[in-house]
Amino acid sequence: MRKLLFALLACSGLVYGQVPAASAPATKGPATVENQFLSDFAITRGFTLGRPVRIQPTPDGKAVLYLRSEGRSSSMRLYEFDVATGSAREILSPDRLLKGSEEKLSPEEKAQRERQRVSTRGITNYQLSEDGNLILVSLSGRLFVYTRANRSVRELSVGPGTILDPKFSPDGTQVSYVNDADIYTFELATFQKRRITTGGSADLSNGLAEFVAQEEMGRFAGYWWSPDSRFIAYQQSDARAVEVWQPADPAKPEPTEYTQRYPRPGKNNVKVRLGVTPATGGETTWLDWNSDRYPYLATVKWDKGGPLTLVVQTRLQRELAVLTADETGKTKLLFTESDPMWVNLDQEVPRWLSDGSGFLWTSERDGAPQLELRDPKGALLRVLVPPGTGYVPDKSNLSVDEKARLVYFRAGDDPTSTQLFRVSLDGGEPVALTSKPGQHTFARSKDQGVYVVSATDPQNMMRSSVYRADGTLVGKLPSDAVEPPFKPNVEFVKVGPGTGYHCSLVRPRNFDPRRRYPVIVQVYGGPGAQQVVASMGSYLRTQWLADQGYIVVSIDNRGTPRRGRAWERAIVGSFGTVPLDGQVAGLQALAKRFPELDTGRVGITGWSFGGYMSALAVLRRPDIFKAAVAGAPVADWLDYDTHYTERYLGLPAENARGYKESSLLTYAPELERPLLLVHGTSDDNVFFLHTLKLSDALFRAGKEHEVLPLSGLTHMVPDPEVRIRLEERIAAFFRKNL
């Protein structure tokens, strides 16, 4: 959903969080609804607008590029921080590029941003040429190239059509892009464009990643340049056998141009093949692999120092194969990874070393993620990061200093935090570079002379600092963000038998230890995402809710990541039991430890998988949960997509019991607690269909419930006015029912 992961944005602001924080000073008098905070929270997207994002040092380490909006605006601009002077300046803005014209996005561009969970406007992405001299920006269906040396901008005459996935060739002489499902190149010296593929259409596209690749695999590219800029490898997607779904807005019944091919469990997927063609155009050489056994093209890499390398998966994702390809299209198997449950993907690997001596790989075969160095034939040379380190695959921030033979990455044995580490390619113990509880990421220049560390902790929102290679602080990237008016009163604990459950508790800022408080469980509970994370931003909206007289708790149950293979895979075969049992067990353990929790008054709320969990909780455990707000819930897993659902539940024909046990429709006749369903009517991830089907089942069973449709909204809720009203409605619902 992209593992349903980014649905956390919808209900908790952003996935920036917090660790055991000191309580803010207690306020006197009864808790009140702070409408000014709610307004500020909504307008600033959880106080994240105005902070630097998409941070990228230039290859020579002399500057740092980043995107940033104003604190109360979602329109992004491009900035450059000068390392020598420590000053920053704006270099590109939407007004400069569009000359006052209104930004317009095609339905395809909107869909791509939805897959990437981008809700801002303006310059939302950019690409730097390998030499650092040029910057490529796509805006409103137009392409612009900025030359850093003379600060000039020129627009590329790419013509009409839907422009997607623009990028520089490795040598920086060309820009490639997909226009109406075919690949084109644009020669910067001559200003001439060339069509590379033909025959592209909505149903047979060239150079575009299909829906499940973007939503579930984390792969957004559909074509790749060779390191010498002579060839282009591209994906051709045949979607003609896949069902057509239309995420239309019922409030706008006029016909829509945008439809999508949506593959459901047990039904047809998009058929994908990979070809290589000269960058000047010509015949395509199609790669040959056993696509019947491995129908999913999961990852493609064409790194300097390595051959064209691809990772392919079986349909049930219990095995993947790492292959290399030669100029004839013949593929060679390097090795396979298998797991009787499923094999996780890591889009950061394989990562070839530029001297061709081998590549980095991630495996879980020893019980938890580990980083490996393998030789060019795929044989294991050594384990660089052992399982006990808490390596974070797919978000590892991998960076390699080949001259110093060092690998930089993210890890941490505390799953609520991520720290920065380095390790030698020649072996040895990983060295921690940070230790403070919180979330840490970094970006390093190609020459390794400059790096940027971004961090959030219990006392601060995300901030980004620029350092030289020797650790000298250059300065902080300027922020225009509105700062939150308080620090969350959050406590982190681990409770329960055995390995226990990581939990967070947010108490009112005027907390009275003599009182017992009703409890609201803020839940996600599904694969691929954590609710209990050490970052301030994750608990701001939660604090607002707690201040109205609740203790808000979160529990990461079995099935969530960063607790090892066995913990994560405990949910295989059914969503309807283990996750909910974990929430109940964690809640009961918290109640034993904290008498201020009134477990006779417990509500639950979440979005996406968290919405599913919330509805499941009041349907299956009304003895524990007295009211629920379910945002964008998956009502029936037969109506979700193949790659996500089959990974955990298998094929419907082979696991009918698991699908039935996991379906909310199965338990609809048992509803006896208040339930509010909230859903965007134009959601193209968890379709509005899910809430309609659940509401219909409840209605037919004679069960009262509430439905709040968010007209025209998708899986995200970026509209400030809608966000304010939604939070007020959720608070009122719990005030009435708890």
XYZ file of C-alpha atoms in Angstrom:
738
model
C 0.000 0.000 0.000
C 2.981 1.418 -0.811
C 2.635 -1.089 1.906
C -0.196 1.165 3.083
C 2.791 2.839 4.702
C 2.237 6.461 3.829
C -1.302 6.371 5.059
C 0.286 7.330 8.359
C 0.583 10.807 6.861
C -3.161 11.126 6.782
C -3.807 10.809 10.500
C -0.560 11.681 12.235
C 0.764 14.587 10.203
C 3.967 13.081 8.860
C 6.183 10.122 9.579
C 8.538 12.202 11.657
C 8.337 11.306 15.273
C 9.607 11.414 18.806
C 11.088 9.433 21.722
C 10.583 9.571 25.509
C 10.164 13.315 25.821
C 10.088 15.449 28.897
C 6.546 16.536 29.706
C 5.572 20.067 28.847
C 4.569 22.215 31.825
C 1.093 21.287 33.021
C -1.618 23.759 32.164
C -4.273 24.734 34.672
C -7.978 24.255 34.224
C -9.933 21.852 32.003
C -8.572 20.679 28.685
C -9.953 22.632 25.730
C -10.011 22.203 21.993
C -7.185 24.369 20.672
C -8.618 25.478 17.358
C -5.651 27.700 16.557
C -3.309 24.738 16.854
C -5.541 22.631 14.633
C -5.641 25.353 12.013
C -1.860 25.780 12.102
C -1.337 22.018 12.017
C -3.529 21.643 8.934
C -2.159 24.612 7.002
C 1.483 23.696 7.679
C 0.981 19.964 6.981
C 1.869 19.042 10.522
C 4.472 21.850 10.779
C 6.551 20.273 8.011
C 6.147 22.934 5.321
C 9.079 25.296 5.118
C 11.650 22.623 6.031
C 14.314 21.551 3.501
C 13.574 18.329 1.605
C 15.110 16.461 -1.360
C 18.540 17.459 -0.102
C 21.429 16.769 -2.493
C 25.044 17.981 -2.239
C 26.668 18.764 -5.571
C 29.336 16.254 -6.716
C 32.189 18.651 -5.914
C 30.878 19.332 -2.412
C 30.754 23.085 -2.961
C 26.995 23.449 -2.634
C 23.884 21.719 -1.325
C 20.631 21.792 -3.266
C 17.240 21.375 -1.639
C 13.546 22.107 -2.045
C 11.575 24.227 0.381
C 8.286 26.055 0.580
C 7.231 28.924 2.774
C 5.951 27.946 6.184
C 2.293 28.287 5.266
C 2.491 27.466 1.586
C 2.683 24.122 -0.213
C 4.412 25.594 -3.283
C 7.985 24.271 -3.401
C 11.030 26.184 -4.680
C 14.612 25.150 -5.374
C 17.442 26.557 -3.236
C 21.236 26.368 -3.193
C 23.355 26.500 -0.031
C 26.929 27.690 -0.581
C 29.331 25.653 1.553
C 32.108 28.276 1.441
C 29.975 31.152 2.728
C 27.249 29.271 4.597
C 24.590 31.308 2.788
C 21.590 30.113 0.819
C 19.655 31.571 -2.076
C 16.613 30.692 -4.131
C 17.554 29.606 -7.654
C 14.253 28.460 -9.191
C 10.612 29.142 -8.418
C 7.333 28.205 -10.129
C 6.725 31.879 -10.939
C 10.069 32.191 -12.700
C 9.524 29.045 -14.762
C 5.846 29.474 -15.596
C 5.979 33.277 -15.787
C 2.805 33.620 -13.771
C 0.843 30.862 -15.488
C -1.164 28.516 -13.295
C 0.348 25.119 -12.573
C -1.614 22.350 -14.285
C -1.099 18.629 -13.844
C -2.339 15.861 -16.094
C -4.269 12.975 -14.508
C -1.186 10.801 -15.063
C 1.047 13.275 -13.234
C -1.434 13.480 -10.372
C -1.503 9.687 -10.172
C 2.293 9.503 -10.115
C 2.463 12.043 -7.298
C -0.172 10.039 -5.424
C 1.991 6.922 -5.705
C 4.936 8.911 -4.326
C 2.732 10.507 -1.639
C 3.592 14.003 -2.829
C 0.893 16.507 -1.923
C 2.863 19.722 -2.374
C 2.846 21.914 -5.474
C 5.501 23.708 -7.512
C 8.918 22.113 -7.957
C 8.393 18.791 -6.217
C 11.452 17.060 -7.683
C 14.599 17.833 -9.647
C 17.606 16.031 -11.067
C 21.246 17.066 -11.001
C 23.513 16.050 -13.870
C 26.410 13.778 -12.908
C 28.935 16.608 -13.263
C 26.704 18.898 -11.185
C 26.506 21.643 -13.807
C 22.879 21.245 -14.874
C 19.563 20.876 -13.057
C 16.486 19.362 -14.691
C 13.012 20.367 -13.499
C 9.599 19.198 -14.658
C 6.714 21.539 -13.919
C 3.183 21.677 -15.252
C 3.989 19.251 -18.072
C 7.021 21.261 -19.226
C 10.757 20.603 -18.939
C 13.373 23.179 -17.923
C 17.164 22.968 -17.685
C 19.004 25.317 -15.340
C 22.719 25.973 -15.870
C 24.390 26.625 -12.539
C 27.439 28.396 -13.960
C 25.523 31.315 -15.511
C 22.209 30.865 -13.667
C 20.270 30.645 -16.913
C 17.111 28.653 -17.632
C 15.930 27.261 -20.918
C 12.774 25.343 -21.689
C 13.004 22.189 -23.787
C 10.602 22.103 -26.714
C 9.210 18.659 -26.022
C 5.805 19.344 -27.555
C 2.321 18.399 -26.337
C 1.499 15.272 -24.380
C 1.929 13.916 -20.868
C 5.574 14.215 -19.795
C 6.704 11.733 -17.135
C 9.986 10.588 -15.547
C 12.482 13.033 -17.112
C 16.172 12.409 -16.436
C 19.639 13.286 -17.696
C 21.753 10.796 -19.591
C 24.835 9.890 -17.511
C 27.081 12.040 -19.741
C 24.735 15.011 -19.332
C 24.317 15.642 -23.061
C 20.714 14.478 -23.315
C 17.443 14.546 -21.435
C 15.112 11.579 -21.700
C 11.435 11.403 -20.803
C 8.251 9.455 -21.442
C 5.613 11.221 -23.525
C 2.256 9.498 -23.977
C 3.725 6.068 -23.118
C 6.778 6.245 -25.408
C 10.385 7.205 -24.640
C 12.023 10.267 -26.181
C 15.446 11.860 -25.890
C 16.345 15.520 -26.287
C 19.842 16.516 -27.425
C 20.858 19.577 -25.401
C 23.527 20.776 -27.853
C 21.293 20.717 -30.926
C 17.882 21.092 -29.238
C 16.660 18.125 -31.269
C 14.338 15.462 -29.912
C 14.307 11.841 -30.980
C 11.648 9.195 -30.512
C 13.188 6.022 -29.084
C 10.161 3.699 -28.856
C 6.919 3.467 -30.788
C 3.490 1.968 -30.296
C 2.976 3.154 -26.735
C -0.578 3.459 -25.468
C -2.518 3.388 -22.228
C -2.673 -0.393 -22.429
C 0.782 -1.125 -23.904
C 3.203 1.397 -22.475
C 6.953 1.816 -22.900
C 9.165 3.172 -20.132
C 6.594 3.409 -17.343
C 6.467 1.438 -14.092
C 3.117 -0.266 -13.628
C 0.799 0.448 -10.697
C 1.998 -2.308 -8.354
C 5.659 -1.480 -9.038
C 5.060 2.072 -7.856
C 2.548 1.400 -5.093
C 3.981 -1.792 -3.612
C 7.555 -2.396 -4.827
C 8.786 1.170 -4.371
C 10.037 1.240 -7.970
C 9.006 4.367 -9.844
C 11.307 4.186 -12.879
C 10.366 2.330 -16.048
C 13.569 2.929 -18.049
C 17.292 3.126 -17.321
C 20.351 4.565 -19.108
C 23.509 2.524 -19.546
C 26.468 4.075 -17.681
C 28.125 5.049 -20.998
C 24.919 6.732 -22.270
C 24.828 4.505 -25.367
C 21.800 2.391 -24.526
C 18.456 2.573 -22.753
C 16.819 -0.365 -21.027
C 13.063 -0.024 -20.729
C 10.024 -1.811 -19.427
C 7.136 -2.607 -21.723
C 3.880 -3.167 -19.858
C 0.955 -4.999 -21.405
C -2.111 -4.235 -19.283
C -4.788 -5.357 -21.713
C -5.831 -8.361 -19.609
C -6.094 -6.382 -16.355
C -9.374 -5.033 -14.990
C -10.116 -1.356 -15.616
C -11.093 0.674 -12.561
C -12.078 4.312 -12.423
C -11.438 6.358 -9.263
C -14.111 8.903 -10.171
C -15.596 11.474 -7.810
C -19.371 10.898 -7.445
C -19.715 14.644 -6.879
C -18.470 15.142 -10.456
C -20.463 12.682 -12.559
C -19.162 13.968 -15.880
C -16.895 11.451 -17.680
C -13.298 11.357 -16.534
C -10.286 10.782 -18.752
C -8.338 8.956 -16.072
C -8.773 5.221 -15.620
C -6.343 2.679 -14.248
C -5.665 -0.999 -14.618
C -6.111 -2.389 -11.125
C -5.038 -6.034 -10.548
C -6.860 -7.824 -7.726
C -5.816 -11.009 -5.890
C -6.011 -14.112 -8.018
C -6.679 -12.099 -11.185
C -4.510 -10.979 -14.091
C -1.449 -8.820 -13.535
C 0.251 -6.534 -16.036
C 2.633 -8.529 -18.239
C 6.069 -6.967 -18.168
C 9.144 -7.457 -20.304
C 12.480 -5.620 -20.383
C 14.265 -4.546 -23.531
C 17.434 -2.689 -24.482
C 17.634 -0.270 -27.395
C 20.334 2.103 -28.672
C 19.965 5.618 -27.290
C 19.828 6.803 -30.896
C 16.818 4.587 -31.578
C 16.605 1.308 -33.428
C 15.823 -2.332 -32.765
C 15.025 -3.503 -29.262
C 16.738 -6.565 -27.835
C 14.334 -8.227 -25.412
C 15.786 -9.881 -22.332
C 15.125 -13.548 -21.882
C 14.269 -14.917 -18.451
C 11.708 -17.382 -17.114
C 8.879 -14.889 -16.772
C 6.372 -17.657 -16.156
C 8.196 -18.468 -12.925
C 9.233 -14.879 -12.200
C 6.483 -12.591 -13.547
C 7.373 -9.558 -11.403
C 10.154 -7.241 -12.560
C 10.983 -5.912 -9.115
C 14.256 -3.998 -9.486
C 16.520 -2.871 -12.338
C 20.038 -1.482 -11.853
C 22.570 -0.365 -14.443
C 25.363 1.020 -12.282
C 28.820 2.105 -13.322
C 31.057 -0.926 -12.852
C 28.279 -3.452 -13.220
C 26.238 -5.098 -15.966
C 22.526 -4.544 -16.460
C 21.130 -6.278 -13.373
C 17.562 -7.161 -12.545
C 15.692 -8.678 -9.639
C 12.635 -10.742 -10.549
C 10.041 -12.316 -8.245
C 7.651 -15.214 -8.233
C 4.007 -14.205 -8.008
C 3.727 -15.210 -4.351
C 7.093 -13.495 -3.656
C 8.557 -16.490 -1.849
C 11.537 -16.455 -4.186
C 13.458 -13.830 -6.088
C 16.293 -14.183 -8.566
C 19.144 -11.779 -9.247
C 20.086 -11.816 -12.940
C 22.566 -10.044 -15.182
C 22.090 -9.505 -18.907
C 24.465 -9.174 -21.862
C 24.104 -7.388 -25.202
C 22.323 -10.368 -26.793
C 19.513 -10.283 -24.251
C 20.644 -13.476 -22.573
C 20.379 -13.420 -18.795
C 22.576 -15.181 -16.260
C 21.452 -16.215 -12.801
C 23.705 -14.932 -10.023
C 21.730 -16.356 -7.094
C 18.248 -16.695 -5.616
C 16.741 -15.742 -2.262
C 13.806 -17.732 -0.892
C 11.570 -17.743 2.164
C 8.562 -19.994 2.890
C 6.593 -16.877 3.909
C 7.823 -14.116 1.581
C 11.020 -12.283 0.569
C 11.122 -8.542 1.208
C 12.363 -6.186 -1.491
C 15.096 -3.598 -0.981
C 15.294 -1.062 -3.811
C 18.698 0.176 -2.609
C 20.330 -3.055 -3.785
C 21.993 -4.531 -5.728
C 24.499 -1.641 -5.539
C 27.525 -2.259 -7.781
C 30.923 -0.858 -6.848
C 32.270 1.336 -9.639
C 35.436 -0.772 -10.036
C 33.276 -3.806 -10.834
C 34.685 -5.857 -7.943
C 31.268 -6.704 -6.547
C 28.003 -5.370 -5.230
C 26.071 -4.808 -2.017
C 23.059 -6.974 -1.208
C 20.491 -7.310 1.593
C 19.322 -10.666 2.983
C 17.148 -11.871 5.886
C 18.094 -15.532 5.757
C 19.763 -15.343 9.212
C 16.674 -14.015 10.985
C 16.935 -10.253 10.414
C 18.167 -7.881 7.683
C 21.905 -7.947 7.008
C 24.054 -6.108 4.465
C 26.388 -8.255 2.373
C 29.220 -7.783 -0.104
C 29.091 -10.213 -3.014
C 31.521 -10.796 -5.870
C 30.627 -10.207 -9.555
C 29.366 -13.780 -9.858
C 27.034 -13.377 -6.890
C 29.058 -15.369 -4.359
C 29.042 -14.054 -0.789
C 32.335 -12.387 0.144
C 31.413 -11.212 3.621
C 28.578 -9.948 5.801
C 29.237 -6.253 6.384
C 26.336 -5.526 8.718
C 25.183 -8.499 10.826
C 21.520 -9.123 11.702
C 21.794 -7.867 15.294
C 22.686 -4.340 14.165
C 19.125 -3.438 13.235
C 19.898 -2.639 9.600
C 17.014 -0.785 7.909
C 16.548 -2.180 4.371
C 14.916 -0.076 1.651
C 15.462 3.029 3.788
C 19.107 2.368 4.535
C 20.386 5.594 2.950
C 23.272 3.584 1.455
C 26.303 5.629 0.474
C 29.686 4.221 -0.555
C 33.048 5.974 -0.297
C 35.037 3.658 -2.540
C 38.293 5.541 -2.108
C 38.184 5.090 1.664
C 36.375 1.733 1.241
C 33.583 2.744 3.611
C 29.845 2.125 3.466
C 27.473 4.491 5.258
C 23.992 3.297 6.249
C 21.092 3.549 8.730
C 20.446 1.017 11.482
C 19.769 0.693 15.208
C 18.830 -2.030 17.652
C 16.083 0.224 19.087
C 13.276 -0.016 16.499
C 11.871 3.368 17.527
C 15.032 5.164 16.332
C 17.389 5.108 13.367
C 21.075 5.941 13.719
C 23.836 6.551 11.186
C 26.668 4.035 10.872
C 29.679 3.262 8.741
C 31.515 0.003 8.068
C 34.549 -0.971 6.010
C 34.129 -2.896 2.780
C 36.998 -5.028 4.057
C 35.049 -6.092 7.152
C 35.092 -5.177 10.817
C 32.530 -3.924 13.293
C 30.086 -1.199 12.188
C 30.764 2.151 13.848
C 27.852 4.265 15.102
C 28.047 7.914 14.037
C 24.966 9.085 15.964
C 23.436 7.880 19.215
C 20.742 10.310 20.348
C 17.215 8.811 20.241
C 15.423 9.961 17.115
C 15.384 9.631 13.352
C 18.559 10.363 11.372
C 19.179 10.472 7.624
C 22.061 11.827 5.566
C 23.123 12.852 2.082
C 26.774 12.809 0.976
C 28.542 14.505 -1.916
C 30.124 12.353 -4.592
C 33.620 13.482 -3.578
C 32.716 12.729 0.083
C 33.851 16.226 1.030
C 30.489 17.344 2.374
C 27.556 15.610 3.994
C 24.179 16.687 5.369
C 22.577 15.113 8.432
C 18.829 15.528 8.913
C 17.474 14.662 12.334
C 14.422 14.925 14.536
C 14.391 14.213 18.243
C 12.123 14.624 21.282
C 12.754 18.356 21.479
C 12.917 19.358 17.823
C 11.249 18.914 14.476
C 13.361 17.879 11.502
C 16.414 20.065 10.912
C 19.303 19.632 8.498
C 22.970 20.458 9.168
C 25.842 20.642 6.684
C 29.251 19.217 7.646
C 32.653 18.924 6.025
C 34.304 15.513 5.788
C 36.251 16.095 9.004
C 33.010 16.677 10.934
C 33.263 20.462 11.023
C 29.828 22.071 11.076
C 29.340 24.422 8.125
C 25.850 25.535 9.059
C 22.182 24.607 9.035
C 20.001 24.649 5.949
C 17.613 27.582 6.469
C 14.057 26.713 7.450
C 10.957 28.852 7.072
C 8.774 26.429 9.014
C 6.238 27.429 11.640
C 7.340 25.800 14.874
C 4.796 23.853 16.954
C 3.489 25.702 20.018
C 4.316 22.820 22.365
C 6.365 19.671 22.780
C 4.400 16.442 23.038
C 4.035 14.890 26.467
C 4.967 11.428 25.202
C 6.439 8.435 26.987
C 7.892 5.332 25.318
C 7.740 1.962 27.026
C 8.091 -1.713 26.257
C 5.472 -3.963 27.862
C 4.199 -7.503 27.718
C 5.729 -10.948 28.027
C 8.636 -12.292 26.021
C 10.052 -9.825 23.539
C 7.285 -7.374 24.451
C 5.533 -4.611 22.536
C 6.956 -1.150 21.897
C 4.329 1.422 22.892
C 3.878 5.158 23.215
C 1.613 7.055 25.604
C 0.623 10.681 25.109
C -0.979 12.204 28.209
C -2.792 15.543 28.447
C -0.489 18.438 29.192
C -2.624 19.140 32.265
C -2.435 15.476 33.274
C -3.742 14.692 36.756
C -2.219 11.445 38.121
C -5.197 11.052 40.470
C -7.637 10.686 37.568
C -8.407 7.806 35.240
C -8.631 8.781 31.592
C -10.441 7.273 28.644
C -8.019 5.782 26.125
C -7.722 6.263 22.367
C -5.545 3.790 20.486
C -3.861 5.382 17.470
C -3.185 2.323 15.333
C -1.515 1.214 12.139
C -0.573 -2.386 12.917
C 0.224 -3.567 9.396
C 3.308 -4.668 7.480
C 5.948 -2.177 6.461
C 5.155 0.638 8.892
C 5.588 1.539 12.535
C 3.401 3.775 14.650
C 5.819 3.995 17.583
C 8.694 6.068 16.230
C 11.084 8.495 17.878
C 10.174 11.758 16.200
C 8.404 14.835 17.446
C 6.100 15.377 14.491
C 4.316 12.063 14.908
C 2.757 13.159 18.196
C 1.607 16.731 17.630
C -1.869 15.905 16.403
C -1.959 13.134 19.013
C -1.188 15.668 21.769
C -4.020 17.896 20.558
C -6.385 14.958 20.913
C -4.986 13.937 24.307
C -5.422 17.486 25.628
C -9.171 17.028 25.267
C -9.133 14.550 28.108
C -7.653 11.288 26.811
C -4.517 9.241 26.991
C -3.590 8.291 23.427
C -1.547 5.122 23.060
C 0.075 3.352 20.125
C 1.290 -0.244 20.003
C 3.435 -1.929 17.361
C 2.128 -5.477 17.171
C 3.559 -8.545 15.475
C 3.632 -8.026 11.736
C 5.284 -4.597 11.913
C 8.929 -4.160 10.824
C 12.298 -3.836 12.588
C 11.757 -6.643 15.094
C 13.230 -9.459 12.991
C 11.968 -11.934 10.442
C 9.816 -14.071 12.770
C 8.061 -11.064 14.314
C 7.241 -9.521 10.938
C 6.077 -12.750 9.324
C 3.750 -13.753 12.165
C 0.809 -12.341 10.172
C 1.230 -14.592 7.122
C -2.028 -16.203 6.017
C -4.422 -13.897 7.895
C -4.764 -10.247 8.873
C -7.772 -10.913 11.092
C -6.080 -12.429 14.142
C -2.433 -11.735 15.055
C -2.404 -7.921 14.590
C -5.582 -7.396 16.627
C -4.520 -9.875 19.299
C -1.283 -7.897 19.632
C -3.148 -4.625 20.098
C -5.282 -6.178 22.820
C -2.307 -7.779 24.574
C -0.302 -4.559 24.445
C -3.225 -2.516 25.740
C -3.821 -4.900 28.635
C -0.124 -4.854 29.545
C -0.156 -1.045 29.514
C -3.211 -1.000 31.784
C -1.446 -3.183 34.358
C 1.474 -0.786 34.440
C -0.410 2.504 34.241
C -3.531 2.677 36.425
C -4.531 6.021 34.934
C -5.732 4.148 31.811
C -9.478 3.546 32.016
C -9.797 0.387 29.921
C -13.557 0.509 30.273
C -13.518 3.463 27.875
C -11.246 2.637 24.927
C -11.587 4.027 21.413
C -9.434 3.281 18.398
C -8.599 5.164 15.217
C -6.313 4.792 12.214
C -6.002 5.238 8.468
C -5.592 2.705 5.665
C -4.359 -0.504 7.327
C -4.956 1.387 10.558
C -8.496 2.073 9.383
C -8.935 -1.625 8.708
C -7.593 -2.408 12.194
C -9.928 0.133 13.808
C -13.030 -1.330 12.197
C -11.826 -4.872 12.921
C -11.329 -3.954 16.574
C -14.929 -2.909 17.252
C -16.306 -5.750 15.116
C -14.288 -8.553 16.739
C -13.462 -7.217 20.210
C -16.343 -5.019 21.395
C -15.463 -6.133 24.931
C -12.276 -4.057 24.642
C -12.965 -1.314 22.095
C -16.026 0.898 22.663
C -15.837 3.139 19.568
C -13.827 3.389 16.358
C -13.002 5.829 13.586
C -11.841 3.895 10.522
C -10.152 5.984 7.825
C -9.901 4.529 4.296
C -10.206 0.918 5.507
C -9.711 -2.121 3.303
C -13.054 -3.851 3.805
C -12.367 -6.906 1.669
C -8.851 -7.987 0.698
C -10.239 -9.522 -2.498
C -10.561 -5.902 -3.660
C -7.025 -4.790 -2.885
C -4.054 -5.194 -5.256
C -2.181 -8.386 -6.071
C 1.396 -7.650 -5.054
C 0.567 -6.478 -1.539
C -2.267 -8.837 -0.693
C -0.883 -12.068 -2.144
C 2.437 -11.508 -0.375
C 0.722 -12.010 2.969
C -2.480 -13.924 2.209
C -1.498 -15.938 -0.854
C -3.935 -16.707 -3.672
C -7.650 -16.626 -2.814
C -8.177 -20.080 -4.313
C -5.518 -21.507 -2.000
C -6.401 -19.565 1.164
C -10.143 -18.940 1.115
C -10.274 -19.211 4.910
C -7.566 -16.571 5.378
C -9.330 -14.104 3.073
C -12.641 -14.666 4.841
C -11.058 -14.334 8.269
C -9.364 -11.099 7.165
C -12.459 -9.504 5.632
C -14.427 -6.896 7.573
C -17.540 -8.025 5.720
C -17.366 -11.339 7.590
C -17.967 -9.592 10.924
C -20.389 -6.846 9.809
C -23.453 -8.509 11.424
C -21.641 -8.450 14.785
C -21.251 -4.668 15.123
C -22.456 -3.395 18.495
C -20.224 -0.370 19.039
C -20.219 3.106 17.415
C -18.265 3.141 14.148
C -17.428 6.105 11.928
C -16.127 5.307 8.432
C -14.133 8.061 6.656
C -12.975 7.771 3.041
C -11.883 9.922 0.116
C -14.254 9.413 -2.779
C -11.432 9.550 -5.362
C -9.044 7.196 -3.548
C -7.179 5.160 -6.202
C -5.269 3.035 -3.678
C -7.931 1.829 -1.247
C -10.938 2.605 -3.422
C -14.069 4.224 -1.953
C -15.667 0.943 -2.959
C -14.353 -0.563 0.302
C -16.276 1.785 2.579
C -19.373 1.476 0.389
C -19.278 -2.331 0.604
C -18.785 -2.306 4.362
C -21.514 0.286 4.867
C -23.873 -1.760 2.710
C -23.122 -4.931 4.689
C -23.714 -3.107 7.963
C -26.931 -1.550 6.683
C -28.282 -4.895 5.491
C -27.444 -6.373 8.884
C -29.398 -3.592 10.594
C -26.315 -2.105 12.232
C -26.175 1.638 12.835
C -22.970 3.379 11.796
C -21.753 6.665 10.357
C -20.109 7.381 7.002
C -18.143 10.537 6.233
C -17.209 10.807 2.531
C -14.395 13.224 1.702
C -15.489 14.521 -1.666
C -12.823 14.446 -4.365
C -9.993 13.467 -2.025
C -7.673 10.528 -2.550
C -5.756 8.406 -0.019
C -4.216 11.589 1.406
C -5.961 14.496 3.132
C -3.846 17.543 2.233
C -6.686 20.081 2.015
C -6.337 22.235 5.177
C -10.040 22.993 5.521
C -10.970 19.333 5.152
C -8.242 18.319 7.605
C -9.514 20.785 10.229
C -13.114 19.620 9.900
C -12.050 15.968 9.889
C -10.078 16.299 13.127
C -12.957 18.163 14.750
C -15.354 15.423 13.664
C -13.118 12.662 15.034
C -12.765 14.493 18.353
C -16.521 15.034 18.590
C -17.168 11.364 17.825
C -14.955 10.188 20.676
C -16.298 12.879 23.016
C -19.803 11.569 22.395
C -18.982 7.866 22.630
C -16.250 7.664 25.286
